[in-house]
PDB file of C-alpha atoms in Angstrom:
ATOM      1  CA  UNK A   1       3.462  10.306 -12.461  1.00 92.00           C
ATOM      2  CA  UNK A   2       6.097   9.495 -10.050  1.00 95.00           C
ATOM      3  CA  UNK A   3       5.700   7.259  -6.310  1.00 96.00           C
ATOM      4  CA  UNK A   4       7.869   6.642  -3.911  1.00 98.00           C
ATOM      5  CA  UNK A   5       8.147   2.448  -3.397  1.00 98.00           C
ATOM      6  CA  UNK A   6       9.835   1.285  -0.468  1.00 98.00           C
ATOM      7  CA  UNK A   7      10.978  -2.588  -0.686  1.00 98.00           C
ATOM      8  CA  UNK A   8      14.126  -4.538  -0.036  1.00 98.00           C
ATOM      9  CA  UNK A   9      16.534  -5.316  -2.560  1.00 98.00           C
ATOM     10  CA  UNK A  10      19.279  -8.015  -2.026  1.00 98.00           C
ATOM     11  CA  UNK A  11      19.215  -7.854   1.237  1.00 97.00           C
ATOM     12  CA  UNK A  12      18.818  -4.003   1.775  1.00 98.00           C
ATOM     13  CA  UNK A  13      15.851  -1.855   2.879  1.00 98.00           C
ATOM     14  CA  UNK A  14      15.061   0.808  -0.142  1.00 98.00           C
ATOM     15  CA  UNK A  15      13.231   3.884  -0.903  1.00 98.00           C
ATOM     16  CA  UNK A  16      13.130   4.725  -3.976  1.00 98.00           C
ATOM     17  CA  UNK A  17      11.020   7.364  -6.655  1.00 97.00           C
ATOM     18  CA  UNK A  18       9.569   5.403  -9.449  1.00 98.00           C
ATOM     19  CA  UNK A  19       7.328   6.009 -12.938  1.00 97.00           C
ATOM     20  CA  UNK A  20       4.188   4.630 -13.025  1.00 96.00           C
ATOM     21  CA  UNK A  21       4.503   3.125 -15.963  1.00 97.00           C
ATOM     22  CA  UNK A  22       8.248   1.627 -15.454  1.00 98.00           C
ATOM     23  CA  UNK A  23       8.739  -1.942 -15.803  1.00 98.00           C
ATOM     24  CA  UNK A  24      10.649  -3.849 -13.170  1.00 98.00           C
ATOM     25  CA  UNK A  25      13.321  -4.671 -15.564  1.00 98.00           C
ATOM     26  CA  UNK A  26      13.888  -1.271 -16.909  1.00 98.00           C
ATOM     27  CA  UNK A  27      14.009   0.190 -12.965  1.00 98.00           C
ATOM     28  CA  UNK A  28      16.487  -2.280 -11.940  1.00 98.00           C
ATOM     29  CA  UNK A  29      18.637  -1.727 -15.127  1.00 98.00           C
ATOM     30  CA  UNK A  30      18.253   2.088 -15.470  1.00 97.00           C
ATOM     31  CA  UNK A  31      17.718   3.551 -11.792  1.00 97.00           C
ATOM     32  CA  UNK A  32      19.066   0.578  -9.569  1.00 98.00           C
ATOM     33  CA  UNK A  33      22.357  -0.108 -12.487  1.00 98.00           C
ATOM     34  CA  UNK A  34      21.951  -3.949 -11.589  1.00 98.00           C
ATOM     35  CA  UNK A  35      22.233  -4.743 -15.123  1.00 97.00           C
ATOM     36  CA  UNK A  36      22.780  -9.026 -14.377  1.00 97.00           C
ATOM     37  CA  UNK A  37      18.725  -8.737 -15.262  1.00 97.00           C
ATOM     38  CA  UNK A  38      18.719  -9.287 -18.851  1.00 97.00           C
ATOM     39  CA  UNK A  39      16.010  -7.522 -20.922  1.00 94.00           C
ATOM     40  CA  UNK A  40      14.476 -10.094 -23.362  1.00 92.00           C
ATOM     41  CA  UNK A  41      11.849 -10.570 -25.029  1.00 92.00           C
ATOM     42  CA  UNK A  42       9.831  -8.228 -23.271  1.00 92.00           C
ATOM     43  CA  UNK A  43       6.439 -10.427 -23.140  1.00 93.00           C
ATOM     44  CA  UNK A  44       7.467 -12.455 -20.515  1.00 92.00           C
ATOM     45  CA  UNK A  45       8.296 -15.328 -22.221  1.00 93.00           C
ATOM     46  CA  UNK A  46      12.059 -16.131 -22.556  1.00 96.00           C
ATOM     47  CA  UNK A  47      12.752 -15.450 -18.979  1.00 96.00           C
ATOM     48  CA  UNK A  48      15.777 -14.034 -19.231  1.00 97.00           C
ATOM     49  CA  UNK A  49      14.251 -11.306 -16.879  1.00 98.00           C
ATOM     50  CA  UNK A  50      13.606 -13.455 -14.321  1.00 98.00           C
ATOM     51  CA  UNK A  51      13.822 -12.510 -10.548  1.00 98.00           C
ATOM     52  CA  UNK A  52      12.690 -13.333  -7.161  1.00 98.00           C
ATOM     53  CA  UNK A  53       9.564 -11.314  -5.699  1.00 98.00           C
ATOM     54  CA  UNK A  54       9.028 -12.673  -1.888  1.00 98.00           C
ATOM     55  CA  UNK A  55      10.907 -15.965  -3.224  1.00 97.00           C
ATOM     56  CA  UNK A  56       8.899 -16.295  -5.945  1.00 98.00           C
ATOM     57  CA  UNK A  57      10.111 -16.401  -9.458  1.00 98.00           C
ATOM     58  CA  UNK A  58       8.394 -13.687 -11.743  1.00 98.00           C
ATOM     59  CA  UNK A  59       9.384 -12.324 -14.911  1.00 98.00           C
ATOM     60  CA  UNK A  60      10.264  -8.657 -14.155  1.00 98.00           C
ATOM     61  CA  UNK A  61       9.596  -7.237 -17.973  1.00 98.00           C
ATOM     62  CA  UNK A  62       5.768  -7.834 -17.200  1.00 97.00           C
ATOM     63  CA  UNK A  63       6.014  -6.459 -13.636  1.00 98.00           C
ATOM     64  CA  UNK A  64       5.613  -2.688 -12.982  1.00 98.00           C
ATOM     65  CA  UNK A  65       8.621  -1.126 -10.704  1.00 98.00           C
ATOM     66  CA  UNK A  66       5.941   0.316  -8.250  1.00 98.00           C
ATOM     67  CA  UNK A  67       4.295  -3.543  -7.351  1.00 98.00           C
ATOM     68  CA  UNK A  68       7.642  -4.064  -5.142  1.00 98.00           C
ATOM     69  CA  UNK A  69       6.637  -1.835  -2.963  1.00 98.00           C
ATOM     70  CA  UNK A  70       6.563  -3.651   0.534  1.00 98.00           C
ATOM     71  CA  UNK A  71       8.180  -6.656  -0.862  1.00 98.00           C
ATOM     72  CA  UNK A  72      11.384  -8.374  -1.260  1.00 98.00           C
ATOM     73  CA  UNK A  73      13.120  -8.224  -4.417  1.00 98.00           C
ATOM     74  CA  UNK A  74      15.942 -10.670  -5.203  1.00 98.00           C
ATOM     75  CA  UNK A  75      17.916 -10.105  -8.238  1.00 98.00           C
ATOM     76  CA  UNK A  76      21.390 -12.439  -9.173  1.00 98.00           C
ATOM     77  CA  UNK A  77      23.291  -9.715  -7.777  1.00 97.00           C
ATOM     78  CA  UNK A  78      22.384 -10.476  -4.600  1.00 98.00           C
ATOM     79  CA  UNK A  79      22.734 -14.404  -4.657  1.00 98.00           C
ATOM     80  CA  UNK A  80      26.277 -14.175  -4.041  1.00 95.00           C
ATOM     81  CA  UNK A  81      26.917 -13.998  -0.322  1.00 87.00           C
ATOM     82  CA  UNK A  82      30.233 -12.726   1.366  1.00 90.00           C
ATOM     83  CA  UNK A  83      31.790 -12.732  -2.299  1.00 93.00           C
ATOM     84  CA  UNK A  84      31.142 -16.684  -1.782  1.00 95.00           C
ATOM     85  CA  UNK A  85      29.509 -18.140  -5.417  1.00 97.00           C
ATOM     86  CA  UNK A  86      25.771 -19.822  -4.416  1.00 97.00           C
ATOM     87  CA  UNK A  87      25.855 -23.629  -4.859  1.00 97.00           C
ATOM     88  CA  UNK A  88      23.553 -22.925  -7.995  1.00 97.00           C
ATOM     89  CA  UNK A  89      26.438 -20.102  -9.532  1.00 97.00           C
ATOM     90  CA  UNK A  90      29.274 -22.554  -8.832  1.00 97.00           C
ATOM     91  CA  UNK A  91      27.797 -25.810 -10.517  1.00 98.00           C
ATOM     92  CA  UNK A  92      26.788 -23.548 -13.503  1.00 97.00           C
ATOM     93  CA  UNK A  93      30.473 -22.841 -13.858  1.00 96.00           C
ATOM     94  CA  UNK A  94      32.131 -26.104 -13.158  1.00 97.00           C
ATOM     95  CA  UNK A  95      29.279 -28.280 -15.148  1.00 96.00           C
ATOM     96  CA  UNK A  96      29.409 -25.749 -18.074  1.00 94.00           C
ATOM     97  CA  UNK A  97      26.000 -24.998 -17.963  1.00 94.00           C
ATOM     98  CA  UNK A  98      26.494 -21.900 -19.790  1.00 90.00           C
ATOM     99  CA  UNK A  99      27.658 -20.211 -22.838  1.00 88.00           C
ATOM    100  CA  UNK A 100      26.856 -16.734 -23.799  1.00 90.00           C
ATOM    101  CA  UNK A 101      25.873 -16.477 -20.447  1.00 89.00           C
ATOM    102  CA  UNK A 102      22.783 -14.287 -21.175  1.00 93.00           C
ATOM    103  CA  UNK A 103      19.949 -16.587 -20.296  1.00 94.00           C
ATOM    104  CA  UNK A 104      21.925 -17.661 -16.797  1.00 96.00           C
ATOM    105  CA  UNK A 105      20.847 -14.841 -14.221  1.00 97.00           C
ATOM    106  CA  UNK A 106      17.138 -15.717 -15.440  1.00 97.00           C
ATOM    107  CA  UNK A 107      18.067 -19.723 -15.091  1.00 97.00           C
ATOM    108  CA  UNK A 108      19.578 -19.485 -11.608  1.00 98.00           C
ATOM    109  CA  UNK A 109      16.948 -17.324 -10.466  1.00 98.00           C
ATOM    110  CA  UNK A 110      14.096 -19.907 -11.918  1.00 98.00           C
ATOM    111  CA  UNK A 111      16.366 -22.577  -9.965  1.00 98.00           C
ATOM    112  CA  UNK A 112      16.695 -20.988  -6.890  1.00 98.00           C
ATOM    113  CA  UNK A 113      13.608 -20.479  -6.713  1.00 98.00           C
ATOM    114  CA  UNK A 114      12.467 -24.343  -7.281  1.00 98.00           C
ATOM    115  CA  UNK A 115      15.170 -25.368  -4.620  1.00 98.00           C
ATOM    116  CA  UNK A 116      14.110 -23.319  -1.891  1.00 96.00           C
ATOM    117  CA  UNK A 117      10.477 -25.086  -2.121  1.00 96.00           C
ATOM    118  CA  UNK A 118      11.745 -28.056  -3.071  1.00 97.00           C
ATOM    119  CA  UNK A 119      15.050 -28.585  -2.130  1.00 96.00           C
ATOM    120  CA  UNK A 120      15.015 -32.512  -3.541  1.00 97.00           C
ATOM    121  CA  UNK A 121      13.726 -32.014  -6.925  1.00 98.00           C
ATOM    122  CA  UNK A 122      13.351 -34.486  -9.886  1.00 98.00           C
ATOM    123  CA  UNK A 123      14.761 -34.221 -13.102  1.00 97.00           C
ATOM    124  CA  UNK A 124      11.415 -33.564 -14.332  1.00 98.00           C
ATOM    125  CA  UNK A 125      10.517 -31.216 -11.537  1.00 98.00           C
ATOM    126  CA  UNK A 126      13.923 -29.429 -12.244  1.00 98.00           C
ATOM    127  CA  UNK A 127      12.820 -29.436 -16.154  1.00 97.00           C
ATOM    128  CA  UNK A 128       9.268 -28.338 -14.906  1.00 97.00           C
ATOM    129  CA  UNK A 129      10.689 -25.552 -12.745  1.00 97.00           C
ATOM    130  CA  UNK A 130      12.739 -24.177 -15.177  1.00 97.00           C
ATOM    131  CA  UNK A 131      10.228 -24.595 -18.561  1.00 95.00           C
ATOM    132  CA  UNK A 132       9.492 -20.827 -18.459  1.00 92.00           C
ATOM    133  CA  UNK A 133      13.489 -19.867 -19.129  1.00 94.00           C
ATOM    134  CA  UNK A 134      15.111 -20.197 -22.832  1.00 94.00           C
ATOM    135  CA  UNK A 135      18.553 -20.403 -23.683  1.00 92.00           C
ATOM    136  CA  UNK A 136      19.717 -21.381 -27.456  1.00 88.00           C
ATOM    137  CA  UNK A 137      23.894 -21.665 -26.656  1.00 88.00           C
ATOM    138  CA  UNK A 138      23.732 -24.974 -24.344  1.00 79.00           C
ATOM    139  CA  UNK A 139      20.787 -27.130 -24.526  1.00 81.00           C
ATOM    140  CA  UNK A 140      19.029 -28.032 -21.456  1.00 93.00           C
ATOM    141  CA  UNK A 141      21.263 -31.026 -20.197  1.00 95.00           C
ATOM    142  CA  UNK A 142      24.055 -29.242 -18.442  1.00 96.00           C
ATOM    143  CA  UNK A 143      21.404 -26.703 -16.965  1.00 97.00           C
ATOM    144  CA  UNK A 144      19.542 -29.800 -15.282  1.00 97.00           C
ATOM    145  CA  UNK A 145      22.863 -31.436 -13.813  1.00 98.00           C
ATOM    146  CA  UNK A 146      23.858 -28.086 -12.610  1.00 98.00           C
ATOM    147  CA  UNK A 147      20.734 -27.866 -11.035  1.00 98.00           C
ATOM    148  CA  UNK A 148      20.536 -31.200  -9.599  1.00 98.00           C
ATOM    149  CA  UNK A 149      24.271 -30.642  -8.303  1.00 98.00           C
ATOM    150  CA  UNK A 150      23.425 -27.667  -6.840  1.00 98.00           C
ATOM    151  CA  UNK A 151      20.470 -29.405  -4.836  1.00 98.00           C
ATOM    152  CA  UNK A 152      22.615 -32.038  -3.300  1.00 97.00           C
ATOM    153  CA  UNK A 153      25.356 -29.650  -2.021  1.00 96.00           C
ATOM    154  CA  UNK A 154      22.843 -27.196  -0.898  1.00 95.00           C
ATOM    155  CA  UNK A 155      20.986 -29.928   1.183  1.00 93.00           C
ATOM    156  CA  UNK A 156      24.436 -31.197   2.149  1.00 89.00           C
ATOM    157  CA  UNK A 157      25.109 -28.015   3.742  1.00 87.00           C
ATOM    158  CA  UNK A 158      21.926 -28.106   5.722  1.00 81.00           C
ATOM    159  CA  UNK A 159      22.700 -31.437   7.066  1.00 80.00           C
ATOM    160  CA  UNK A 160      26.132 -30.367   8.401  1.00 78.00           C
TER     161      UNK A 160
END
């Protein structure tokens, strides 16, 4: 059976016909072509998936399409502003935080997600906030100073 959802995605106000039984990941893949939302593991556990419902970081492969409706939906797409890199994108780059690249979207989502509630986080709190996204290229060091860059220019740009 097919709905009509209406929700905003990066930024824009949608309306869009949905299955029932379509996963988040698959509608934003499929019928939205925002393909930066890598399909994993499928059982919500390598995070790879990972996007931001109302700010919150869920794992869109265990998420049915039609549950945005009359939410936000923030996908990495959409974290670039004014073709401008986020703090979080541009640290991931220049700290080499990434290899293959396919576990990133899901890691910068996690992170952005921890900054904008806690915009000062600890190593462990940055560890902690990003336990629920794998990646087997890099290790987790460069991910965490990436992160913790990110923070401090992010909060520098408040201050100014």
């Amino acid at each position: 059976m097919k709905r009509i959802i209406r929700f905003k995605l990066n930024g824009e106000d949608m309306e869009e016909y949905v299955q029932d039984n379509l996963t988040m990941v698959d509608f934003l893949r499929k019928q939205m072509h925002l393909t930066g939302t890598k399909r994993g593991c499928e059982e919500g556990e390598c995070g790879a998936c990972t996007i931001l419902l109302d700010g919150d970081a869920v794992d869109s492969c265990m998420m049915l399409a039609a549950e945005a409706d009359g939410h936000e939906v923030v996908t990495i797409e959409g974290v670039m502003r004014n073709g401008v890199l986020h703090p979080l994108q541009k640290e991931f780059i220049d700290r080499w935080a990434l290899q293959c690249g396919f576990c990133t979207p899901g890691m910068i989502m996690s992170a952005l997600s921890l900054l904008n509630e806690n915009p000062h986080p600890t190593e462990q709190e940055i560890r902690d906030g990003i336990a629920g996204n794998l990646c087997r290229c890099t290790g987790y060091a460069k991910i965490v100073e990436a992160i913790d860059a990110a923070a401090k220019v992010m909060a520098k740009e408040v201050a100014e």
